[in-house]
Short mmCIF file of C-alpha atoms in Angstrom, two decimals:
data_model
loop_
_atom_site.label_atom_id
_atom_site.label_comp_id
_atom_site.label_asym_id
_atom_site.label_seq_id
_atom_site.Cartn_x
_atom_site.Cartn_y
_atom_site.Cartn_z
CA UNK A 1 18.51 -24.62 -18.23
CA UNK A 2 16.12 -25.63 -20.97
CA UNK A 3 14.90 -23.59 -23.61
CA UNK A 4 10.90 -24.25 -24.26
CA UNK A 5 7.62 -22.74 -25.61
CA UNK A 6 5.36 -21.08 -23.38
CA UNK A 7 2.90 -23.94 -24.21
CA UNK A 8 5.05 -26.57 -22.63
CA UNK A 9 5.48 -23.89 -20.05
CA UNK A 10 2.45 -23.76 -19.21
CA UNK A 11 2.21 -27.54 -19.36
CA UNK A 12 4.30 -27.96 -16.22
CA UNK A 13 2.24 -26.10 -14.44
CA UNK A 14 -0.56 -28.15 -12.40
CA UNK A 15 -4.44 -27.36 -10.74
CA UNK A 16 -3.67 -25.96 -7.21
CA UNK A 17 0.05 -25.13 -7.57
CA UNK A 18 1.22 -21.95 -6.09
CA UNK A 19 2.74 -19.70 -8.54
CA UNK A 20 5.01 -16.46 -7.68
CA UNK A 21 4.15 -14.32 -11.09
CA UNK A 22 6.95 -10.93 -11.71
CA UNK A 23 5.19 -7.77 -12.38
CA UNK A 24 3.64 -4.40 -11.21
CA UNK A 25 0.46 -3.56 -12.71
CA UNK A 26 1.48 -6.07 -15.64
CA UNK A 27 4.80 -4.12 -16.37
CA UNK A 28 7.68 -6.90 -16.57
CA UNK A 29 4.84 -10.09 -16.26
CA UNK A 30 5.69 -13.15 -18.69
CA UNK A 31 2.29 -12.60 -20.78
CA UNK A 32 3.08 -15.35 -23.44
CA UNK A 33 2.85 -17.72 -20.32
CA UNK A 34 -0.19 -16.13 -19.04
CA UNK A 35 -2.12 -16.52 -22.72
CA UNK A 36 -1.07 -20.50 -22.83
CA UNK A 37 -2.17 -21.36 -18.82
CA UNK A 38 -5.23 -19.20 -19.40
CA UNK A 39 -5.63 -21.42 -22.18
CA UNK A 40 -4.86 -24.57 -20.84
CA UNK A 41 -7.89 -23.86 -18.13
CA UNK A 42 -5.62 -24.20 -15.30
CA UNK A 43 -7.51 -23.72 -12.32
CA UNK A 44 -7.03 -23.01 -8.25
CA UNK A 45 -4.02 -21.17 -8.84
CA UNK A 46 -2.53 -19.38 -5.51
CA UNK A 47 -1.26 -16.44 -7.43
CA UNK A 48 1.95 -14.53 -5.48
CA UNK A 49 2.61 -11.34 -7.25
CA UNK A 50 2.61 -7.14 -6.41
CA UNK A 51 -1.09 -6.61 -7.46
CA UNK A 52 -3.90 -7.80 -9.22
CA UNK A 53 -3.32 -5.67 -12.43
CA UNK A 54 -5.85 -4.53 -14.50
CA UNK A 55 -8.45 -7.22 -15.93
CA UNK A 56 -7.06 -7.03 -19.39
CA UNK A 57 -3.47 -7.42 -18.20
CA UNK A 58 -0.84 -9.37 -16.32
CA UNK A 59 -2.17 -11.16 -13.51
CA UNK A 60 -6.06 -9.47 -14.13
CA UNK A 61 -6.05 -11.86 -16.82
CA UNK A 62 -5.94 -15.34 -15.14
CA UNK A 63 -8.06 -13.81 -12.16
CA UNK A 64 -10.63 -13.02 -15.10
CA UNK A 65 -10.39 -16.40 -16.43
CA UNK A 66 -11.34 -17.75 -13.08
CA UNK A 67 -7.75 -19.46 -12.52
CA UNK A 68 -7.57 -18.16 -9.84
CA UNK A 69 -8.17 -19.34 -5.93
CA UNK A 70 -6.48 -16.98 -3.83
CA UNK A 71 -4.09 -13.92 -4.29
CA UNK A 72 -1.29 -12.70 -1.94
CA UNK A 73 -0.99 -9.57 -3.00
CA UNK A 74 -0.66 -5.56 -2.05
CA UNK A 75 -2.65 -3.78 -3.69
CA UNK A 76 -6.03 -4.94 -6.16
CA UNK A 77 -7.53 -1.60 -6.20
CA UNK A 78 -6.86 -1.44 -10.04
CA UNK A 79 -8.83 -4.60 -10.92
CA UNK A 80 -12.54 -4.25 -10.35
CA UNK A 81 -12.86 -8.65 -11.20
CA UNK A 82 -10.78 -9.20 -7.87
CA UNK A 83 -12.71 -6.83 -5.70
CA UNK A 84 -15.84 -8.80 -6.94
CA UNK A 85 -14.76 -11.87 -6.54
CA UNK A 86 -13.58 -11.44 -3.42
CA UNK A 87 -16.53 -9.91 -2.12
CA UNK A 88 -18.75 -12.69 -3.76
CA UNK A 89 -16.15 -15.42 -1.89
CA UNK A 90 -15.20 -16.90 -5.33
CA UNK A 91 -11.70 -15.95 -4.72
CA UNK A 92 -9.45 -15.49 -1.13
CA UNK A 93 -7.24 -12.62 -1.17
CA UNK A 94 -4.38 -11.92 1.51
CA UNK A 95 -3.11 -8.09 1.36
CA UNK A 96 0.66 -8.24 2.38
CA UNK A 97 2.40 -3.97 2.60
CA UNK A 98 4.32 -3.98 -0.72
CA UNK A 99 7.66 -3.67 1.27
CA UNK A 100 6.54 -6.95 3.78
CA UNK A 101 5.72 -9.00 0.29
CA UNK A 102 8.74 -8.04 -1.23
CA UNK A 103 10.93 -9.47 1.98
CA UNK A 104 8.98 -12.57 2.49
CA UNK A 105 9.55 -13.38 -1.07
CA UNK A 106 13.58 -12.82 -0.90
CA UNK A 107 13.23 -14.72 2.75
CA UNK A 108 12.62 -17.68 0.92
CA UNK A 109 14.79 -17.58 -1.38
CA UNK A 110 17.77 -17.03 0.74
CA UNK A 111 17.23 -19.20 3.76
CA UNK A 112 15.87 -16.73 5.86
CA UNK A 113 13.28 -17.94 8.82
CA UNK A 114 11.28 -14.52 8.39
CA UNK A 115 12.14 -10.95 8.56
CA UNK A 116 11.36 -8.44 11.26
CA UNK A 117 9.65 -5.07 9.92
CA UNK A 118 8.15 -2.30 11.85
CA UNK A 119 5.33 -1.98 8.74
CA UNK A 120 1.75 -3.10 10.30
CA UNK A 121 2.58 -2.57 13.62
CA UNK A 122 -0.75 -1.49 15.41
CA UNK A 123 -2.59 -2.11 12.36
CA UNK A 124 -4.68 -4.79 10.99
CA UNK A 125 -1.40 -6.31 9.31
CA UNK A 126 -0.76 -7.54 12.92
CA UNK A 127 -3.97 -9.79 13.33
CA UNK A 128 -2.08 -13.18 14.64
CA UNK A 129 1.71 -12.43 13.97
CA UNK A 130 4.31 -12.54 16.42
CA UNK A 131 5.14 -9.18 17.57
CA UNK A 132 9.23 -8.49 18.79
CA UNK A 133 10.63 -6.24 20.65
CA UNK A 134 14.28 -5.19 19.85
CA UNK A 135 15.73 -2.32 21.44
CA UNK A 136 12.21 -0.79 22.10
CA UNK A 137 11.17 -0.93 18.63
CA UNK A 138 8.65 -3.19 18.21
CA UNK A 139 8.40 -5.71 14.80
CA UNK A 140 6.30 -7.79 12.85
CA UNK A 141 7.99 -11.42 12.15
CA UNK A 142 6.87 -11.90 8.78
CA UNK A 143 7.16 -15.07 7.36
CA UNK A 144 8.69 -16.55 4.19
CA UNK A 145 6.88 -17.04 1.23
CA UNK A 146 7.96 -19.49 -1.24
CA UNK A 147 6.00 -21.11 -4.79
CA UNK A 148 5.78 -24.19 -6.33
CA UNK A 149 6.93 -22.17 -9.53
CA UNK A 150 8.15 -18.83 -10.10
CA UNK A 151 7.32 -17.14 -13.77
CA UNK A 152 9.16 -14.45 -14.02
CA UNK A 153 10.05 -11.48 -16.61
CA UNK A 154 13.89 -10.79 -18.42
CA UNK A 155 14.86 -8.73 -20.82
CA UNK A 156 17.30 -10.74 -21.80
CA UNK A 157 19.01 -13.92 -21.48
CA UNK A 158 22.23 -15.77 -22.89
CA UNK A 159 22.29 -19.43 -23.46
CA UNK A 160 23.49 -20.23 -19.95
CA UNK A 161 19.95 -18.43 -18.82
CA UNK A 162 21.88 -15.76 -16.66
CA UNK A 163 19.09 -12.73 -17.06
CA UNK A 164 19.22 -9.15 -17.30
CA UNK A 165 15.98 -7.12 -16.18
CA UNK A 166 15.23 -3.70 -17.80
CA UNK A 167 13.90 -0.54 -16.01
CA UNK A 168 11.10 -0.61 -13.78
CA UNK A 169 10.10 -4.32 -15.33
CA UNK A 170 12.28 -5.95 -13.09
CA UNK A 171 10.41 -5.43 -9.88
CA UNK A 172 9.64 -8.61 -8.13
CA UNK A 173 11.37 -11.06 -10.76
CA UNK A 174 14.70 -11.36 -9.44
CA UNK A 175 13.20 -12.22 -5.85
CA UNK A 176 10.76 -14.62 -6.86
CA UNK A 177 13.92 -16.06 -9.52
CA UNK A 178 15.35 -17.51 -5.92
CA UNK A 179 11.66 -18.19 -4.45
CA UNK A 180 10.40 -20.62 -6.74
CA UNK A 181 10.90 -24.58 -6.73
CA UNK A 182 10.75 -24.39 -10.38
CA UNK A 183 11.85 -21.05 -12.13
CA UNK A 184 10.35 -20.49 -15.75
CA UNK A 185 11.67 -16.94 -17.23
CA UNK A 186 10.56 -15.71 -20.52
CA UNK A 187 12.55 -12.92 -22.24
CA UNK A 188 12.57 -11.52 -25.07
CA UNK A 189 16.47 -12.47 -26.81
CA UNK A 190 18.81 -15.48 -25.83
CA UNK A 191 22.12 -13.95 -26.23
CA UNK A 192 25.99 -15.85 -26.64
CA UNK A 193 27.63 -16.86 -23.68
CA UNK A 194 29.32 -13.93 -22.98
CA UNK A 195 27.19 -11.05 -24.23
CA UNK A 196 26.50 -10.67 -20.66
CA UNK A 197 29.05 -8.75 -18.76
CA UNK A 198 29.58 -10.10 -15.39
CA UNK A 199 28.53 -7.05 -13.36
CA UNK A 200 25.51 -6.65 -15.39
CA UNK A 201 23.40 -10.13 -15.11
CA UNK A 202 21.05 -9.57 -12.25
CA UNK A 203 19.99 -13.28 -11.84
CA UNK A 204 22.33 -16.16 -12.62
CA UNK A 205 20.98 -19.03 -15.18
CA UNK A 206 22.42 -22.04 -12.34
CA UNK A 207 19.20 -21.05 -10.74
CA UNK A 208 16.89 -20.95 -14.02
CA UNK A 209 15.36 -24.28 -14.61
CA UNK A 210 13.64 -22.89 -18.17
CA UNK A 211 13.68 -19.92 -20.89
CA UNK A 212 10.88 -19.25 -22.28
CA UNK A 213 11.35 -16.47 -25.56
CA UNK A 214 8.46 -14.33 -26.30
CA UNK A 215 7.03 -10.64 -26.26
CA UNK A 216 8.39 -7.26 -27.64
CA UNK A 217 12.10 -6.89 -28.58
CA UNK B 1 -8.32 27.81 -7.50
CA UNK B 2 -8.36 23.93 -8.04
CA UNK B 3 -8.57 22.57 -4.27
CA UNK B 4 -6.13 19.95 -5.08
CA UNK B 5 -3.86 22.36 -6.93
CA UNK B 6 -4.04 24.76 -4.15
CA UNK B 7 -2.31 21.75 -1.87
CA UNK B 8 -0.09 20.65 -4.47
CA UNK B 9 1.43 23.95 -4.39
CA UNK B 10 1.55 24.48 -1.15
CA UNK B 11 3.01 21.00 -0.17
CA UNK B 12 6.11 21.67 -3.22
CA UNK B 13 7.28 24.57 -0.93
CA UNK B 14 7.99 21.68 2.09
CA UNK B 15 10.35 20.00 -0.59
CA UNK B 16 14.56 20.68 -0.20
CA UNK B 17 17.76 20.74 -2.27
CA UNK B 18 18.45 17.16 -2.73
CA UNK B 19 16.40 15.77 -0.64
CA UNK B 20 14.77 12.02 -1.90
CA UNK B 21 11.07 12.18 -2.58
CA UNK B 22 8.15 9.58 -3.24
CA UNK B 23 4.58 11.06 -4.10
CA UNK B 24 1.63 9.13 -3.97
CA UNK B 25 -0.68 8.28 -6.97
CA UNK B 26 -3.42 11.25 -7.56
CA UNK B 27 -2.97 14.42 -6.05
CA UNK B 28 0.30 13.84 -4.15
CA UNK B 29 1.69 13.29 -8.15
CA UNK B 30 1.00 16.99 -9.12
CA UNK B 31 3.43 17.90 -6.23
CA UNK B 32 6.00 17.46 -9.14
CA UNK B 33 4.29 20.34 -11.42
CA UNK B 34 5.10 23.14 -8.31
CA UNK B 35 8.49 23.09 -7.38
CA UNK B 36 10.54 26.32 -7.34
CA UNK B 37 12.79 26.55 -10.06
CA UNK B 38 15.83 26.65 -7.63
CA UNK B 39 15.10 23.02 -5.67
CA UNK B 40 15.89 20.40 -7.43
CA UNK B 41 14.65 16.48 -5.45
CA UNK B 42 15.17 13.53 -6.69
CA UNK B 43 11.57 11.27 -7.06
CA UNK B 44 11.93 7.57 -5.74
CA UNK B 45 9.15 5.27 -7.22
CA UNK B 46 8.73 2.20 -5.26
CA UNK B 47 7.78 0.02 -8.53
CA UNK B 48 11.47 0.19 -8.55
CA UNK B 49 13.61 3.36 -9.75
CA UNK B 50 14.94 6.18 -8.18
CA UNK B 51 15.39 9.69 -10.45
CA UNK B 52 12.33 9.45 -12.09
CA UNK B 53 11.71 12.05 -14.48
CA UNK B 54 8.29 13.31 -16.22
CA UNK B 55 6.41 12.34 -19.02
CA UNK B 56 7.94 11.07 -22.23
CA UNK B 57 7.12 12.71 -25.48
CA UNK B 58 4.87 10.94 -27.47
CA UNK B 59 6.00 8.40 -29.38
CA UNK B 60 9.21 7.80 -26.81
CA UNK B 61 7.48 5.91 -24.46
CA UNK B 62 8.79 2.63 -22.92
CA UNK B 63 6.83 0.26 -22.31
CA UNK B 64 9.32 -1.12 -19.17
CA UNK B 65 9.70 2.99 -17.82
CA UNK B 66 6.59 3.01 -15.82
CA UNK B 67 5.49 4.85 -12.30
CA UNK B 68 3.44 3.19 -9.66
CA UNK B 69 0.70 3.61 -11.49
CA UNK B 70 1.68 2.14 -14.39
CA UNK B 71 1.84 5.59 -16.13
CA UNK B 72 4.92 6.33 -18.59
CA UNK B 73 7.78 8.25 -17.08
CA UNK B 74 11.79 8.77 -17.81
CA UNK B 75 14.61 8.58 -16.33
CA UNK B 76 17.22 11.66 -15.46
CA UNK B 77 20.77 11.44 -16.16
CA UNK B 78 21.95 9.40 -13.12
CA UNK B 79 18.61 7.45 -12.38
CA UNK B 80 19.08 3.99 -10.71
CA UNK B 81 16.91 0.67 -11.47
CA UNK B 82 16.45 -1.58 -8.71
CA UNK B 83 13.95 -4.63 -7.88
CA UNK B 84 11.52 -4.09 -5.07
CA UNK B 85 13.28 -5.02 -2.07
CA UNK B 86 15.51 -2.58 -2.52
CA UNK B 87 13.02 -0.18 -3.49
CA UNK B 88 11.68 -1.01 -0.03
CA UNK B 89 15.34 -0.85 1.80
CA UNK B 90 15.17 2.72 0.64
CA UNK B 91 12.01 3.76 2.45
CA UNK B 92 12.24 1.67 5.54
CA UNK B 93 15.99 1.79 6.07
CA UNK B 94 15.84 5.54 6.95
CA UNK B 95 17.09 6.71 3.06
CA UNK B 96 13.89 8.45 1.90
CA UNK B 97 13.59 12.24 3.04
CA UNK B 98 9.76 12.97 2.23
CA UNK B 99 6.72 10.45 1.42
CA UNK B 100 2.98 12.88 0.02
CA UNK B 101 0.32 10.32 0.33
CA UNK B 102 -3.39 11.36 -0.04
CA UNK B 103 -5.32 10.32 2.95
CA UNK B 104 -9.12 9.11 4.05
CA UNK B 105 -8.76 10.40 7.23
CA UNK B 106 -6.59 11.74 9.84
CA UNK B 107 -7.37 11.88 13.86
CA UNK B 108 -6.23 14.03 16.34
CA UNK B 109 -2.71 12.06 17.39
CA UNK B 110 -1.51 12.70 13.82
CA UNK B 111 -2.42 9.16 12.83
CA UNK B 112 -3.22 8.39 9.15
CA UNK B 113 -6.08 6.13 7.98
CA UNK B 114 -5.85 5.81 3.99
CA UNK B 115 -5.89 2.12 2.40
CA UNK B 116 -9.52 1.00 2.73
CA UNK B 117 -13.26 1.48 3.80
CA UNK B 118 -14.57 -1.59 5.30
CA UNK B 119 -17.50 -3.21 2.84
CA UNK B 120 -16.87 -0.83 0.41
CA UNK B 121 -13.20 0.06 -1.36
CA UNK B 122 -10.74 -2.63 -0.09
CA UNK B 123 -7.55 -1.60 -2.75
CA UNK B 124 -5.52 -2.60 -0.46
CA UNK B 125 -2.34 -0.81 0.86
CA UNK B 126 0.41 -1.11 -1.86
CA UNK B 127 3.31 0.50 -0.82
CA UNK B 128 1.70 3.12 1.74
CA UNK B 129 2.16 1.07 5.12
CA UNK B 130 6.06 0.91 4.40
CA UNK B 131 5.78 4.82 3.36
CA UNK B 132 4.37 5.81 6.37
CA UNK B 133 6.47 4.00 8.53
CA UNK B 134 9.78 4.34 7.18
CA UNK B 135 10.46 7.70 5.53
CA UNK B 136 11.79 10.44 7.42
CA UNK B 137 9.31 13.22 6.60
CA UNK B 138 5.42 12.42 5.94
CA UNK B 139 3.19 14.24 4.50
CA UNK B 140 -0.40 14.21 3.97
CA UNK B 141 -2.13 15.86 1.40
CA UNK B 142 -5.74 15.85 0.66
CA UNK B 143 -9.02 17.77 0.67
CA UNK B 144 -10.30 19.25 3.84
CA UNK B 145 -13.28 17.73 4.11
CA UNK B 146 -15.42 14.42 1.96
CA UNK B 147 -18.86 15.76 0.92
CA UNK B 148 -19.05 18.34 3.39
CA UNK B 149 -17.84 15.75 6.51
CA UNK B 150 -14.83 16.35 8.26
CA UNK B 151 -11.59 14.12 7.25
CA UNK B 152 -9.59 15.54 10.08
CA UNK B 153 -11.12 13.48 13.36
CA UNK B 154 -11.10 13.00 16.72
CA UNK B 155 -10.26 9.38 16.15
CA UNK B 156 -10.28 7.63 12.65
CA UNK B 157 -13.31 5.60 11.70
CA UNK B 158 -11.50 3.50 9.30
CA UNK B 159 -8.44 0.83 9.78
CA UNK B 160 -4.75 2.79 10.12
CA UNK B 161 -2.39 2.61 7.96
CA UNK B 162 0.33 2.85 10.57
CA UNK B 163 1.22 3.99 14.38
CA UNK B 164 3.52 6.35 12.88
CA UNK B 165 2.15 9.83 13.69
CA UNK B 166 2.67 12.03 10.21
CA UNK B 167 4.43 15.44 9.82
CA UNK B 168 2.09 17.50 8.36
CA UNK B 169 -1.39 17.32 6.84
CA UNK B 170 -1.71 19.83 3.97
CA UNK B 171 -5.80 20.75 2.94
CA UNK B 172 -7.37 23.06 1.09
CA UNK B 173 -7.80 25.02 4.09
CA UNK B 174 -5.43 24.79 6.14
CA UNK B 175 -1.71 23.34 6.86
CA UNK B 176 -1.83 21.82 10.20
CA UNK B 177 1.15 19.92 12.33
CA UNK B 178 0.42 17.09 14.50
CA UNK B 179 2.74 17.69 17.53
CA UNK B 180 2.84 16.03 20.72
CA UNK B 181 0.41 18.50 22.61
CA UNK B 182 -2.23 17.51 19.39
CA UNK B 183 -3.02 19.03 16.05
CA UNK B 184 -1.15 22.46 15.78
CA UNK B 185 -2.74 25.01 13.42
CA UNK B 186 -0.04 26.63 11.17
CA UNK B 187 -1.87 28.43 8.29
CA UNK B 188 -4.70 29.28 6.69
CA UNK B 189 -5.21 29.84 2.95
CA UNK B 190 -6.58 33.13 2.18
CA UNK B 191 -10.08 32.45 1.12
CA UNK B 192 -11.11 30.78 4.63
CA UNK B 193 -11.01 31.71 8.25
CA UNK B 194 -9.81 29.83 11.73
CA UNK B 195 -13.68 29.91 12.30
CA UNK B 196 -13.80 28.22 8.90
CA UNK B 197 -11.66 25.63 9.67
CA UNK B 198 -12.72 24.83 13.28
CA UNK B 199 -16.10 24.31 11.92
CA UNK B 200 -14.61 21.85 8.95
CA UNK B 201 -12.54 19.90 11.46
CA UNK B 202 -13.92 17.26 14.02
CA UNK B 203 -10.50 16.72 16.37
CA UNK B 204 -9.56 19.75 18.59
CA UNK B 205 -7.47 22.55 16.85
CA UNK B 206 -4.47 24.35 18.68
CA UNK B 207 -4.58 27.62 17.47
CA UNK B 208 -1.54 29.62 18.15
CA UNK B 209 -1.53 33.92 18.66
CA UNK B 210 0.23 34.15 14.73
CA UNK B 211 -1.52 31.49 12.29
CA UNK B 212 -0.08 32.27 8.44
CA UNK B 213 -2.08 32.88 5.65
CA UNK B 214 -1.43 31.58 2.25
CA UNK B 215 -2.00 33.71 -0.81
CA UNK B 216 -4.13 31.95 -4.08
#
């Protein structure tokens, strides 16, 4: 684990990569990152995340800034930009259920092949997946979804980068924390080795690659 | 009466001791303000906590305490944080009692359309496909008709949210249970009649000898 600025964060990050971002409507969302790849002009992003935010906030902000090529998302209904967008083709956005997102996300990070989930059955969410039938239930086999990068949200971190999430912020971080090729958290402390109790560090720092510190304490 | 008060109240009385809850964003959310004093549920939000409280006072707000739409809450004594796989093990894995999601339409199997209109809104679905699949009890609450025009069809216009077949659809009108023979008419609120409601509803109504009325 490496400790660095959200500039040379954002400095890793490449045109076209696919990026997993933590977050629900902006609540627990690295926004120091955001500021420095929106200002880097980054562009054709694949953006994995809950939503769409609003357009001043969390992921609304880089689909605002145009950084954006597609979304895979659940829900945009909160950001008027995306609907646009999308309706004018400047951006391509895939709706995954919350609940199907969430478990193609921790597929990939734990060497799953895909999950099986009853959600979508008989509806749209169907359109070309592999339906199976086990015990006369049928399922969806949803597939994994993995990133080039994952920038995810902490509380707090100690100087090994184990992580603690807080509240409702944690969301989709710890899932896309095993999901991404390259993880980049930003938190808001670094704490001693051994501030962190081990039954309370949600995500271990073996799997962070770098810390980024910034936001509200 | 507020129409969407009216069904807020109405739908609290479904609620049980203990029983684990999740209400929708909009009018499913005032559920919350009607329970009787002497139930106490326990609210599941599926942006990740479970014993969600109400509103903090201002000036106690935290900025990481959110509901699912993004609006400040607290936490009870004995809340849980989780992330949002878990969230989700809870409401497909059988855990959650009761899901009140607003609806767009609802035909006369009991099936639920409520996510988009084609060319027009396209929010997407969130959380509700899971919802409607998974928890034990749902419940749809919403307005008895859109602009006059029947939300209660013989088949739903727009895209499904699941091929789950709901528990009970709660209107200003009327509280009406989809059952296997079709859409079973339970009560009436005071101010309408059956005649009322046939005339507001497009799928076929079973209307029993004793159909309850609901006072204010």
């Amino acid at each position: 684990m490496k400790v660095i600025s959200a500039k040379e964060a954002a400095e890793l990050i490449k045109d076209d990569s696919s990026v997993m971002i933590g977050g629900f409507l902006g609540v627990g969302t690295p926004d120091e990152i955001i500021t420095e790849i929106i200002d880097k002009g980054i562009k054709n992003l694949e953006v994995i995340g809950n939503d769409t935010s609003f357009v001043d906030r969390g992921i609304g902000r880089l689909v605002n800034a145009k950084s954006v090529k597609k979304v895979v998302v659940s829900h945009i209904g909160t950001n008027p930009e995306t609907q646009r967008q999308m309706i004018e083709n400047e951006i391509e956005v895939e709706l995954v259920p919350q609940g199907t997102l969430a478990e193609r996300v921790r597929a990939a990070g734990v060497g799953l092949g895909g999950i099986l989930t009853p959600t979508g059955v008989g509806t749209t969410v169907e359109d070309g997946k592999q339906i199976i039938e086990i015990e006369g239930i049928k399922y969806l086999l949803e597939l994994p979804k993995k990133a080039d990068f994952a920038i995810i949200k902490a509380k707090s971190a100690d100087q090994l980068g184990n992580l603690v999430y807080s509240l409702t912020a944690r969301n989709f971080n710890p899932l896309m924390a095993m999901a991404g090729t390259t993880v980049i958290a930003q938190v808001e402390e670094i704490l001693p080795v051994g501030c962190l109790a081990p039954d309370a560090i949600h995500t271990p720092g073996i799997i962070v690659d770098y810390i980024v510190v910034g936001g509200r304490k | 009466m507020d129409a969407k008060i009216k069904i807020a109240k109405r739908v609290a009385k479904e609620l049980e001791n203990g029983q684990l809850v999740n209400l929708g964003i909009g009018l499913p959310t005032l559920v919350s303000d009607y329970i009787p004093e002497n139930i106490k549920v326990f609210f599941q939000s599926e942006n990740g906590i479970l014993g969600m409280g109400g509103a903090p006072l201002s000036g106690t707000e935290n900025p990481d305490l959110t509901n699912a739409g993004a609006g400040y809450v607290t936490a009870i004594p004995g809340a849980m944080a989780f992330d949002s796989a878990f969230s989700f093990a809870l409401v497909r894995g059988g855990h959650l009692d009761v899901t009140v999601l607003g609806g767009l339409q609802v035909d006369e199997k009991g099936l639920l359309a409520n996510w988009m209109v084609p060319g027009k809104m396209i929010p997407g679905m969130g959380g509700a496909m899971d919802l409607v699949t998974g928890a034990k009890k749902v419940i749809v609450a919403m307005t008895h008709t859109a602009k006059g025009n029947p939300k209660i069809m013989k088949e739903c216009t727009l895209p499904l949210t699941s091929i789950r077949r709901v528990d009970l659809i709660v209107t200003d009108m009327a509280v009406i249970e989809p059952t296997d023979e079709g859409l079973l008419l339970k009560e009436i609120f005071s101010d309408t009649t059956i005649e009322e409601v046939v005339k507001y509803t497009e799928a076929k109504l079973i209307i029993p000898e004793n159909v309850g009325i609901i006072e204010g």
